[in-house]
mmCIF file with all atom_site columns, C-alpha atoms in Angstrom:
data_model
loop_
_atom_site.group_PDB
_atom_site.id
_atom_site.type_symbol
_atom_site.label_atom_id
_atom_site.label_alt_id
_atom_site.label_comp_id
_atom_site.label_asym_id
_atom_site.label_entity_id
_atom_site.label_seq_id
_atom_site.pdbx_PDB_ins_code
_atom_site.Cartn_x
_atom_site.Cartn_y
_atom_site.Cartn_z
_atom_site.occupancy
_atom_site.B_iso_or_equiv
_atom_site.pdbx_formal_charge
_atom_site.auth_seq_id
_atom_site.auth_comp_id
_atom_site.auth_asym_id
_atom_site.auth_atom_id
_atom_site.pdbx_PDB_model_num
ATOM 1   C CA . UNK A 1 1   ? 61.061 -1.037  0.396   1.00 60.00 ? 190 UNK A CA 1
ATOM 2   C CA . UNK A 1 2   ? 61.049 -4.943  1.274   1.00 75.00 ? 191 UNK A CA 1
ATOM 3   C CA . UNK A 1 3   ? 59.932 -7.003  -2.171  1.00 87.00 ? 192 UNK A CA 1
ATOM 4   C CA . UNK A 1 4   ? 56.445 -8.966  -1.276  1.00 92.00 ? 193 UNK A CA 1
ATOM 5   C CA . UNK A 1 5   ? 56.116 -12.654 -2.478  1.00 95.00 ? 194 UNK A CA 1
ATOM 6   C CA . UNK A 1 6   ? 52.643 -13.280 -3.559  1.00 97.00 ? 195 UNK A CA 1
ATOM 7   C CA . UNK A 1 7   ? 51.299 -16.443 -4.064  1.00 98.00 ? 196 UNK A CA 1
ATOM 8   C CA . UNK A 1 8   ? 49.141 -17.411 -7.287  1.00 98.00 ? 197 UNK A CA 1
ATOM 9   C CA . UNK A 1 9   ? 46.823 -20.360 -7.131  1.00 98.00 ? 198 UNK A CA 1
ATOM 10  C CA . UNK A 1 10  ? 47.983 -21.873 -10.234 1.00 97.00 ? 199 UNK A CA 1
ATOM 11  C CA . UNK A 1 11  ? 45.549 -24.474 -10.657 1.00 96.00 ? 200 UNK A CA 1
ATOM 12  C CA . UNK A 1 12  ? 42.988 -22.735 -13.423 1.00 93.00 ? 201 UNK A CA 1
ATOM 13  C CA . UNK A 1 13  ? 42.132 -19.564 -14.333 1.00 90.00 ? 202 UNK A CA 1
ATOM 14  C CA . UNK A 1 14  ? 43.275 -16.117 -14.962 1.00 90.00 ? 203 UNK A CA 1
ATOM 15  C CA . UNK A 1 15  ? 46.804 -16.821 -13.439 1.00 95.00 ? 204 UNK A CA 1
ATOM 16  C CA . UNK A 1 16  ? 48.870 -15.175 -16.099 1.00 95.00 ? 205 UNK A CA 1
ATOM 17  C CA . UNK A 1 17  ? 46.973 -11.925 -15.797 1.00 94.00 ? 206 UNK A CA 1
ATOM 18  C CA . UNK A 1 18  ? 47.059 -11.987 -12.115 1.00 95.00 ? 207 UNK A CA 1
ATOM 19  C CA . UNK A 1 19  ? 51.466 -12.631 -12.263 1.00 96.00 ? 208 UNK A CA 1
ATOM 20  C CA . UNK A 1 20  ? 51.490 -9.782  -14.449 1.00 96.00 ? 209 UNK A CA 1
ATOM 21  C CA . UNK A 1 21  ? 49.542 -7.136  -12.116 1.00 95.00 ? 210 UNK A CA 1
ATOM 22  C CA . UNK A 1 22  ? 51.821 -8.452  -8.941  1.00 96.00 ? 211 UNK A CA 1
ATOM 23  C CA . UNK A 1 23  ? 55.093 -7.827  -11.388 1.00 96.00 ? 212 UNK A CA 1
ATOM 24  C CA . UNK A 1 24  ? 53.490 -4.418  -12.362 1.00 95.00 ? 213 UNK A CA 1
ATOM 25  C CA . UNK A 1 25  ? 52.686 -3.463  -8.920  1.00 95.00 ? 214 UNK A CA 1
ATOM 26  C CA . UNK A 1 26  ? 56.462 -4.537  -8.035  1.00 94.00 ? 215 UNK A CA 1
ATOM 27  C CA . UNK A 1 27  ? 56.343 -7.536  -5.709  1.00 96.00 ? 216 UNK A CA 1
ATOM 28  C CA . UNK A 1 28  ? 57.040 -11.183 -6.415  1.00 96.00 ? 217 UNK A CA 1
ATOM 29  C CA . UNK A 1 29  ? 55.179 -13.624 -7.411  1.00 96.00 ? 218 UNK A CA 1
ATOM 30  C CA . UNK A 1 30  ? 54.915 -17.388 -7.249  1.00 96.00 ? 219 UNK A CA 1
ATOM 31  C CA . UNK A 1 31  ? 52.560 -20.211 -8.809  1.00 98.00 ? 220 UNK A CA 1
ATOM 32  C CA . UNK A 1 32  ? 50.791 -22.407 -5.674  1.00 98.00 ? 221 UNK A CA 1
ATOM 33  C CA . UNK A 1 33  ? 49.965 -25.753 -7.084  1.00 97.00 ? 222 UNK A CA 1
ATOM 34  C CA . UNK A 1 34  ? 50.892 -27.687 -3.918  1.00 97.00 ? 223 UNK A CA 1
ATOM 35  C CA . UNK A 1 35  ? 50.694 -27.344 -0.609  1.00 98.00 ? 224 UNK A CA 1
ATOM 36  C CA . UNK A 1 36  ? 54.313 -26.975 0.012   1.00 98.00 ? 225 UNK A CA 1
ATOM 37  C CA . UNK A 1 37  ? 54.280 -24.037 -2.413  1.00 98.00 ? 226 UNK A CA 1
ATOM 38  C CA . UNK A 1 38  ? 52.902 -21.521 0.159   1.00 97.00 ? 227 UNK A CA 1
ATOM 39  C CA . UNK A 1 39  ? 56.367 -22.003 2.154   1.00 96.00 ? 228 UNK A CA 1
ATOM 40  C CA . UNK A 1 40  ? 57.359 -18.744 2.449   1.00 94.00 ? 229 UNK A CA 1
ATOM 41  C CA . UNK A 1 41  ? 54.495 -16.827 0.750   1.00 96.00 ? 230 UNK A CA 1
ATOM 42  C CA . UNK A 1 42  ? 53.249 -13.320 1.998   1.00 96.00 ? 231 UNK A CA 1
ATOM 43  C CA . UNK A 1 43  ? 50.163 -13.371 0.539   1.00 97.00 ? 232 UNK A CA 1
ATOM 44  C CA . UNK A 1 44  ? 48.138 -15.167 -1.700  1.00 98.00 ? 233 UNK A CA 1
ATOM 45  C CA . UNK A 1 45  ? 45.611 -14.927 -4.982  1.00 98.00 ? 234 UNK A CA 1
ATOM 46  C CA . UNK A 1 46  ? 42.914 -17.200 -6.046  1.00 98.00 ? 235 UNK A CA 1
ATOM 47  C CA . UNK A 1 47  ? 42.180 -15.762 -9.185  1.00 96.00 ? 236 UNK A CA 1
ATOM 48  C CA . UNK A 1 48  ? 38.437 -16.333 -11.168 1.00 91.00 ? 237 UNK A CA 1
ATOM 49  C CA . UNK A 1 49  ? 38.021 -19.513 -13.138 1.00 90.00 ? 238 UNK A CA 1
ATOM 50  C CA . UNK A 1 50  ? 35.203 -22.109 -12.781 1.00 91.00 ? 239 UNK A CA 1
ATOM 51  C CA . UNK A 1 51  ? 35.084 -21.872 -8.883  1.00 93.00 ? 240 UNK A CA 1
ATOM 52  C CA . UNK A 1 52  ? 33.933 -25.823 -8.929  1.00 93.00 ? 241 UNK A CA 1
ATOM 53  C CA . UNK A 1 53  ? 37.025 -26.651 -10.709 1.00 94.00 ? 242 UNK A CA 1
ATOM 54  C CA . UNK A 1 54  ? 39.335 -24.765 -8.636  1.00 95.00 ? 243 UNK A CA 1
ATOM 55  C CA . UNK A 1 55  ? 37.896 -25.885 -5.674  1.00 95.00 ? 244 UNK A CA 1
ATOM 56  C CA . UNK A 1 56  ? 37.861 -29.439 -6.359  1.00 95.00 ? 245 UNK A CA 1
ATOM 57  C CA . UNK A 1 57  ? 41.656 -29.232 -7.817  1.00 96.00 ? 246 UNK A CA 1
ATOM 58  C CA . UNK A 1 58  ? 42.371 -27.597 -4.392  1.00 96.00 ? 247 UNK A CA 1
ATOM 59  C CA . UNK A 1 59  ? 40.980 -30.611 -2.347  1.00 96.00 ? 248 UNK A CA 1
ATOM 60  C CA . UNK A 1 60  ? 42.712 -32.931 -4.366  1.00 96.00 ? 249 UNK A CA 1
ATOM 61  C CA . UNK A 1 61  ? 46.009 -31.565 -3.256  1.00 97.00 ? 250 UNK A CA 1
ATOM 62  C CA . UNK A 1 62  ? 45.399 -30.807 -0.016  1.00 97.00 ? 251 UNK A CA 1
ATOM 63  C CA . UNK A 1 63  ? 45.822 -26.965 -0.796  1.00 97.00 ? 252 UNK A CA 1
ATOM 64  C CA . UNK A 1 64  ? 42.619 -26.385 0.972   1.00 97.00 ? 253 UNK A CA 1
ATOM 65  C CA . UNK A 1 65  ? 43.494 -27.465 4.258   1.00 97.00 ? 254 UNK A CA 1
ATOM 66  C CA . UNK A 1 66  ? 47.080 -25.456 3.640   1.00 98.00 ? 255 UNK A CA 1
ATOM 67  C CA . UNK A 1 67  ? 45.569 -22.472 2.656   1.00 98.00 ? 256 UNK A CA 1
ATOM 68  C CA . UNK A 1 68  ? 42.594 -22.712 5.347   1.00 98.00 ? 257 UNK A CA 1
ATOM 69  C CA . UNK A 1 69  ? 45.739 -23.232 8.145   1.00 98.00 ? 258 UNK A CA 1
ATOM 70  C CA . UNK A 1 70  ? 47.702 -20.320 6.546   1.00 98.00 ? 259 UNK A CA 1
ATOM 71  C CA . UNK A 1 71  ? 44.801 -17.921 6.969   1.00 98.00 ? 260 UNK A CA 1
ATOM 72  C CA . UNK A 1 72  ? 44.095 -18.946 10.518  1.00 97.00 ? 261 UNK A CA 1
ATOM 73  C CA . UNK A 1 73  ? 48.096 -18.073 10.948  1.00 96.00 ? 262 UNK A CA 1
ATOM 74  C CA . UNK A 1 74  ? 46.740 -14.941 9.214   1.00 96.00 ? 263 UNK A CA 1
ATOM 75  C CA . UNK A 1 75  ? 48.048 -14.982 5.459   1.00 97.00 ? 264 UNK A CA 1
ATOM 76  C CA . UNK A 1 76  ? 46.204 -12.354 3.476   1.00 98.00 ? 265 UNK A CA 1
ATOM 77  C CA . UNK A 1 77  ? 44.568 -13.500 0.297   1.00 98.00 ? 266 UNK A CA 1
ATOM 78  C CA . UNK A 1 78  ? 42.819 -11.793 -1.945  1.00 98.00 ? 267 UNK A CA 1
ATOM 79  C CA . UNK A 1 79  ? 39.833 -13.459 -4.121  1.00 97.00 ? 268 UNK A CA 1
ATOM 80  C CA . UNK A 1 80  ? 38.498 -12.628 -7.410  1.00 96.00 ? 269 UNK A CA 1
ATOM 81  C CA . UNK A 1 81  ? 35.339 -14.087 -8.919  1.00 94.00 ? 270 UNK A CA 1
ATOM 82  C CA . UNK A 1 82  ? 35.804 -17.139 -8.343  1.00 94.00 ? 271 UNK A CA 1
ATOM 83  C CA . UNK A 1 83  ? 38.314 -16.497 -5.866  1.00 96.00 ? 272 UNK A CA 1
ATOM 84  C CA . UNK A 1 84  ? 35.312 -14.629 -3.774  1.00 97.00 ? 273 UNK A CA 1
ATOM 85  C CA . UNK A 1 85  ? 33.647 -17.957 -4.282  1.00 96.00 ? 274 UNK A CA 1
ATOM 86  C CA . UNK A 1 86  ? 35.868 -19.815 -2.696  1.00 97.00 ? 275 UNK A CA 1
ATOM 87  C CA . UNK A 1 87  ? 36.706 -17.799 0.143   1.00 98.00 ? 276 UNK A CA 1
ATOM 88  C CA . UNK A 1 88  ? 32.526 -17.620 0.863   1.00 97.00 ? 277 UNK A CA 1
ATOM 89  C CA . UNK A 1 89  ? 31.105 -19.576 3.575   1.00 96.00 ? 278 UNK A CA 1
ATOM 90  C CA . UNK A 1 90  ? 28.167 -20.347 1.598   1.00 95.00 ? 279 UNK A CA 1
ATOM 91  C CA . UNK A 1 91  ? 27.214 -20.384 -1.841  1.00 94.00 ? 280 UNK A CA 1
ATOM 92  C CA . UNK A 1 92  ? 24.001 -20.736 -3.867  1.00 90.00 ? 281 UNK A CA 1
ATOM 93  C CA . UNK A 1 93  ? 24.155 -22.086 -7.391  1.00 84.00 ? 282 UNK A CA 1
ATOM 94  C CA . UNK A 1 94  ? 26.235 -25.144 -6.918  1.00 77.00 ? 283 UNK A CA 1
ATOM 95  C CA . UNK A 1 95  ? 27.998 -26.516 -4.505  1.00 79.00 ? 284 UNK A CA 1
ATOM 96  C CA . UNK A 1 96  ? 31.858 -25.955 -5.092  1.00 82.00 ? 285 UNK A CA 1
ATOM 97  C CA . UNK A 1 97  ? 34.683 -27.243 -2.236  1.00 92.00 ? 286 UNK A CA 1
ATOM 98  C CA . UNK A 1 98  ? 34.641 -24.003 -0.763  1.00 96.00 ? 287 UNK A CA 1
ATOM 99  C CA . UNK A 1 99  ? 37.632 -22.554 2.513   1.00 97.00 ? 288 UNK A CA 1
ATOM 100 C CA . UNK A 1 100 ? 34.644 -20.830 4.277   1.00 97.00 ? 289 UNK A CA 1
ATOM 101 C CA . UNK A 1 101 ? 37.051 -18.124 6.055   1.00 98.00 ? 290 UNK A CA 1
ATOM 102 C CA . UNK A 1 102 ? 35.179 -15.545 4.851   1.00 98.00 ? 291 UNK A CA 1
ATOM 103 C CA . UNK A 1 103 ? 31.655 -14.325 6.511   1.00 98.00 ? 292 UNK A CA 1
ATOM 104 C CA . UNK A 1 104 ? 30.197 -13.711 3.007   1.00 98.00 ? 293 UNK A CA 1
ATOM 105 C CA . UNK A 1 105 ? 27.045 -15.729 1.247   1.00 96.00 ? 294 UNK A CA 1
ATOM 106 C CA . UNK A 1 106 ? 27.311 -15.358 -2.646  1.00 96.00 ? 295 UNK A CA 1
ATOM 107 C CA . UNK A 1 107 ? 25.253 -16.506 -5.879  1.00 93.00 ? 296 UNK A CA 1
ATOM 108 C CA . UNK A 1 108 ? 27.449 -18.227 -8.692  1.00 89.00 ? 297 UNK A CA 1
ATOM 109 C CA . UNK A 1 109 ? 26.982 -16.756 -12.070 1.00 79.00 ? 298 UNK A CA 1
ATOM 110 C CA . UNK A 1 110 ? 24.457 -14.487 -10.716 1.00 75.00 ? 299 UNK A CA 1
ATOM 111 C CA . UNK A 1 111 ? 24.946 -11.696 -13.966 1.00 75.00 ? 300 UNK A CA 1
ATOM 112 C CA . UNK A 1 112 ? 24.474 -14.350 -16.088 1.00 71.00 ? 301 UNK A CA 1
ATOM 113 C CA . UNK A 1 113 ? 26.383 -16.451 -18.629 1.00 72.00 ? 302 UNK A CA 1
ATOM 114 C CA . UNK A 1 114 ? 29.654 -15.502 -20.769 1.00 72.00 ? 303 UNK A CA 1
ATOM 115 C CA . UNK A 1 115 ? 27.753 -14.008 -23.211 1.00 72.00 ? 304 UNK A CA 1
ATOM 116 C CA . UNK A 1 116 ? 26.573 -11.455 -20.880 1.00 76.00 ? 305 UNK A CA 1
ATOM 117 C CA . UNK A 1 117 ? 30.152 -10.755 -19.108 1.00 81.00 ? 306 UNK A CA 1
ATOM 118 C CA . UNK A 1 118 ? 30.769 -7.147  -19.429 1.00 85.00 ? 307 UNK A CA 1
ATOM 119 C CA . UNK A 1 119 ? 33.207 -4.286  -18.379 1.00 92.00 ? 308 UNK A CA 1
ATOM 120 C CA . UNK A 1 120 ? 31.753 -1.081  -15.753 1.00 91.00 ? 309 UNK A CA 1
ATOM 121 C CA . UNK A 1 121 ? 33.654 1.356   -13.724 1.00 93.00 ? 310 UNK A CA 1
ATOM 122 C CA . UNK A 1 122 ? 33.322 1.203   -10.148 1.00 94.00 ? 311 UNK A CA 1
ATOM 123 C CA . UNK A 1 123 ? 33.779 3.595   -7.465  1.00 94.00 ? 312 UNK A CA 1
ATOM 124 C CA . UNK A 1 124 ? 36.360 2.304   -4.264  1.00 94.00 ? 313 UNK A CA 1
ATOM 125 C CA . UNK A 1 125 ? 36.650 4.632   -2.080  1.00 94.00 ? 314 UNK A CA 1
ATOM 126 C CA . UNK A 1 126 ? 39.642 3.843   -0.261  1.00 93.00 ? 315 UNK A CA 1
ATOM 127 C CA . UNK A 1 127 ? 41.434 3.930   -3.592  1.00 92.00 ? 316 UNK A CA 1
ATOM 128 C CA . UNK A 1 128 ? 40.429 7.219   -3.917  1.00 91.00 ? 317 UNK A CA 1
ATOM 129 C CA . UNK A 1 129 ? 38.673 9.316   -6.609  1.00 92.00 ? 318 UNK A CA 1
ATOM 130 C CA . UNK A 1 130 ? 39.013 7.999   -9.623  1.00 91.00 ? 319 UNK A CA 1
ATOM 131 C CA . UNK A 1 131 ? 36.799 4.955   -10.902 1.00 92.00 ? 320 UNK A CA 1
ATOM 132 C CA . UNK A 1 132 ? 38.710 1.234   -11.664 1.00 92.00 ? 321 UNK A CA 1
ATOM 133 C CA . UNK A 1 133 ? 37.884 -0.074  -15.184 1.00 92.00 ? 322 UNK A CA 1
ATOM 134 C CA . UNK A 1 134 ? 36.535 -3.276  -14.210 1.00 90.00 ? 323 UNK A CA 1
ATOM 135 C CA . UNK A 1 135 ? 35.153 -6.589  -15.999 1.00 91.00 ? 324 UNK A CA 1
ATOM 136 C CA . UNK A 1 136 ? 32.468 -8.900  -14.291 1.00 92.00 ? 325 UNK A CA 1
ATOM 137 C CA . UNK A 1 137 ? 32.276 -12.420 -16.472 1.00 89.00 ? 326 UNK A CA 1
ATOM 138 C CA . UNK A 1 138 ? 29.792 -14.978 -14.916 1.00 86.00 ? 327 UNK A CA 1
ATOM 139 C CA . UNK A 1 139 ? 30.499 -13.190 -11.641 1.00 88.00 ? 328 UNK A CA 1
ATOM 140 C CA . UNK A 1 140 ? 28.910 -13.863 -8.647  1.00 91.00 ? 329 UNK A CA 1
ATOM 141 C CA . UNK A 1 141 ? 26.419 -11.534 -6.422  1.00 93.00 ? 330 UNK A CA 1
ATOM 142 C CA . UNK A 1 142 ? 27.364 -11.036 -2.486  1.00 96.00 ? 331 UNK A CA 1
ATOM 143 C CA . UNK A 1 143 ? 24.137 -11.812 -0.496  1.00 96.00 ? 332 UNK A CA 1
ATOM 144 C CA . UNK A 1 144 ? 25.244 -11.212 2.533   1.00 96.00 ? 333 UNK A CA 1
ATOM 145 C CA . UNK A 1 145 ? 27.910 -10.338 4.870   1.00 97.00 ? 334 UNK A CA 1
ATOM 146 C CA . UNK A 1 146 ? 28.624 -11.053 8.370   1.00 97.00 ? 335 UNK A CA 1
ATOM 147 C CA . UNK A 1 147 ? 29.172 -7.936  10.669  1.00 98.00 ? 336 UNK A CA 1
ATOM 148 C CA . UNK A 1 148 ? 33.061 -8.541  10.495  1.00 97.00 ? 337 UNK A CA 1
ATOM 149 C CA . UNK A 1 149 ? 32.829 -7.549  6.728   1.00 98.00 ? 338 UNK A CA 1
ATOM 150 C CA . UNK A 1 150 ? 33.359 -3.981  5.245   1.00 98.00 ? 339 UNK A CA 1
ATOM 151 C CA . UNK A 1 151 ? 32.095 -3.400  2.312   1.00 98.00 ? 340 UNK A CA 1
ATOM 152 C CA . UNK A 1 152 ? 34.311 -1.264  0.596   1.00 97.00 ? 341 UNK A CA 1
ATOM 153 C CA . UNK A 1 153 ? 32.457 -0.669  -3.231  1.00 97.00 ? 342 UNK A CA 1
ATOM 154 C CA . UNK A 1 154 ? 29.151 -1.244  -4.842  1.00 96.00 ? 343 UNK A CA 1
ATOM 155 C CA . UNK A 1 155 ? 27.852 -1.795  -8.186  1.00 93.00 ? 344 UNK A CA 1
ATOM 156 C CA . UNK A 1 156 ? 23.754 -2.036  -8.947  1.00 90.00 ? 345 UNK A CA 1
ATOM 157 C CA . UNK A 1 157 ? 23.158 -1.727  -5.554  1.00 92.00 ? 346 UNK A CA 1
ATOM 158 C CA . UNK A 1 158 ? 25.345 -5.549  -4.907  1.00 93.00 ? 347 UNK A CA 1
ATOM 159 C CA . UNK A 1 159 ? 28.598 -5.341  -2.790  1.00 96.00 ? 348 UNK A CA 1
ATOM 160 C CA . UNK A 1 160 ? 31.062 -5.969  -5.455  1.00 96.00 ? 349 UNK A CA 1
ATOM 161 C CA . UNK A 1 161 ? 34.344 -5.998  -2.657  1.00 97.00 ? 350 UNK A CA 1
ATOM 162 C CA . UNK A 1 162 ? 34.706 -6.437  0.620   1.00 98.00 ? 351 UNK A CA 1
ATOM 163 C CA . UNK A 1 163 ? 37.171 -6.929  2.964   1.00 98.00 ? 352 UNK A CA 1
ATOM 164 C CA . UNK A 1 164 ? 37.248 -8.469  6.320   1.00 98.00 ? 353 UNK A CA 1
ATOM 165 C CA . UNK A 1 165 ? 40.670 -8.300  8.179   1.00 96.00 ? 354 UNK A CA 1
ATOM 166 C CA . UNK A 1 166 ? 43.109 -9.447  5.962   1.00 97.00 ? 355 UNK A CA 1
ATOM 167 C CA . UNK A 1 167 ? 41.060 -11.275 3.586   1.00 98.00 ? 356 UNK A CA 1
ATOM 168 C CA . UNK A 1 168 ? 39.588 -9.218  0.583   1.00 98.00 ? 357 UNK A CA 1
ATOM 169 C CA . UNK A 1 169 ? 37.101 -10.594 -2.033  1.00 98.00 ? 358 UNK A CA 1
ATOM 170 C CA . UNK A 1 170 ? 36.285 -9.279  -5.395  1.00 97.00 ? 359 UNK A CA 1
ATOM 171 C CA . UNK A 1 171 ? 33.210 -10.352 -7.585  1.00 96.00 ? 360 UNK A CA 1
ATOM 172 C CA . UNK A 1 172 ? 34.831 -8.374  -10.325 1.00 94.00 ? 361 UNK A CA 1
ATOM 173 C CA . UNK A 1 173 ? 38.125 -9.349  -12.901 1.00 92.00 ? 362 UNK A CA 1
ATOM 174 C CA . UNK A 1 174 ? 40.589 -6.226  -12.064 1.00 90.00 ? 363 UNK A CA 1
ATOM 175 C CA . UNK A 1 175 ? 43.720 -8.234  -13.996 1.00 89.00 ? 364 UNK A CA 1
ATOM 176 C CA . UNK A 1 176 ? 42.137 -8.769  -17.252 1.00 89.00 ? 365 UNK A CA 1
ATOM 177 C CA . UNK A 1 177 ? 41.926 -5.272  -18.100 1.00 88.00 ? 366 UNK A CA 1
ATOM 178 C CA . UNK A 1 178 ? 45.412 -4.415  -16.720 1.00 83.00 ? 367 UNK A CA 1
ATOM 179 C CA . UNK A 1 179 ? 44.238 -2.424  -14.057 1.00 89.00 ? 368 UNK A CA 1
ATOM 180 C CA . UNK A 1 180 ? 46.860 -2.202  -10.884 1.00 94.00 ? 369 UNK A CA 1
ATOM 181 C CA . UNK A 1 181 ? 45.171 -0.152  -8.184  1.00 94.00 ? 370 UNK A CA 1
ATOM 182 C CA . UNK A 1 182 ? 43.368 -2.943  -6.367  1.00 95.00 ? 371 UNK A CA 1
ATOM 183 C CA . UNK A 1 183 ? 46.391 -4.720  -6.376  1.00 96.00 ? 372 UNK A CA 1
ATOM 184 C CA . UNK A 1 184 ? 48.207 -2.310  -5.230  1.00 95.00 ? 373 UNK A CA 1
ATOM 185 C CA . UNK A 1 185 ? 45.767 -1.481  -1.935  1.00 95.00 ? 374 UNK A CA 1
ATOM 186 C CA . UNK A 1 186 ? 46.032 -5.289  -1.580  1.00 96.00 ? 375 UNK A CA 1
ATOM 187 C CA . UNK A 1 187 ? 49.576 -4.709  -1.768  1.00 95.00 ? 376 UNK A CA 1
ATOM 188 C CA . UNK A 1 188 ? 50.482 -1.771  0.433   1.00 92.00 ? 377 UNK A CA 1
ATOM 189 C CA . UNK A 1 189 ? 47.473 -1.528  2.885   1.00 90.00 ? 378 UNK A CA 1
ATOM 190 C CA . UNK A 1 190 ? 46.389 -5.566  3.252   1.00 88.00 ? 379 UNK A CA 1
ATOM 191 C CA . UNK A 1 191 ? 49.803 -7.358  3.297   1.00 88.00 ? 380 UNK A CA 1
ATOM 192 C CA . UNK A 1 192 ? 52.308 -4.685  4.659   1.00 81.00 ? 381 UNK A CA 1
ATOM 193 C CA . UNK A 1 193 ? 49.597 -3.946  7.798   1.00 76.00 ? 382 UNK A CA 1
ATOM 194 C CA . UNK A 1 194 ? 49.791 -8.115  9.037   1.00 66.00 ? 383 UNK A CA 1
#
C-alpha cells in the first residue's frame, strides 16, 4: 500500500507525539512551519497547544491562508484540541486567528484549567467496539454543529469528534497517551477516500 505524507503543524504543541502516532500508524510525516511546507502533503495535523498561539504563529507566516486554500482544494486535516479550535468557525472564550472551514462553534478551556485535565474512555463507533483511552487537557466543548457535521462520539453528553467531509476535529489528546486508532481511521478512511 502507497506510504501517506502527513503534514504536522510544527509551530507549538504536541508535535512530537503527533510524528510518533503517524510513524506508528505507518505513513510519513513532515513538520509545516511555512507555507511552502504543505508542497506535496496528503494530509495535515494541527495538533493541541494554546490555540491563540498557534493561530497567531499561523498568520504570521501566512500558513493560514495556505492551509485555508489547501482545504478548499480539499486536503484533509485533522484537529485536536486546539486543532478543533482552529478549524471552528466560531469560538467563545477568546478570540484566537481561527481557518473557519469547519461548521462547528466551540468554548475554549471549557473543562477547565490544567489542573483539571484528565484521561476517560470514549466510545467511536466507527472504530468499532472497543473504547479509545483518551486525555482532555483545557479542552474545548463543541456547541454546535452545522448540518454538514457528523458527529461521530460523545462524552458527558458534548460532541467530543466530528467530522465533516474530509475535515475531522477532536476536543480530546489521542497522541499523548499513544493511542493509534483515531489516527489510523484518519488514515485509512479520511485521506485514502479524497
Amino acid at each position: 500500500m502507497r506510504t501517506v505524507r502527513v503534514g504536522i503543524l510544527a509551530l507549538q504543541g504536541d508535535v512530537a507525539e503527533h510524528a510518533a502516532v503517524v510513524r506508528a500508524c505507518g505513513a510519513e510525516n513532515r513538520e509545516v512551519r511555512r507555507p511552502e511546507d504543505l508542497a506535496g502533503v496528503e494530509a495535515l495535523i494541527i495538533p493541541g497547544g494554546e490555540s491563540t498561539t498557534i493561530g497567531r504563529l499561523m498568520a504570521r507566516v501566512g500558513l493560514d491562508e495556505a492551509i485555508r486554500e489547501r482545504v478548499e482544494q480539499g486536503l484533509p486535516v485533522l484537529g485536536t484540541c486546539a486543532g478543533a479550535i482552529l478549524l471552528a468557525r466560531e469560538a467563545r472564550g477568546g478570540r484566537p486567528p481561527l481557518l473557519e472551514v469547519m461548521d462547528i462553534a466551540v468554548a475554549r478551556n471549557a473543562y477547565g484549567r490544567q489542573r483539571e485535565s484528565f484521561e476517560a474512555d470514549i466510545h467511536v463507533p466507527p472504530l468499532g467496539s472497543a473504547p479509545l483511552r483518551v486525555a482532555f487537557i483545557r479542552a474545548p466543548v463543541i456547541e454546535a454543529v452545522g448540518p454538514a457535521v457528523q458527529v461521530l462520539a460523545s462524552f458527558g453528553g458534548q460532541p467530543v469528534l466530528v467530522r465533516q467531509d474530509r475535515l475531522l476535529a477532536a476536543t480530546f489528546h489521542p497522541e499523548v497517551l499513544g493511542e493509534t486508532a483515531l489516527h489510523r481511521y484518519f488514515l485509512e478512511t479520511v485521506v485514502r477516500a479524497a
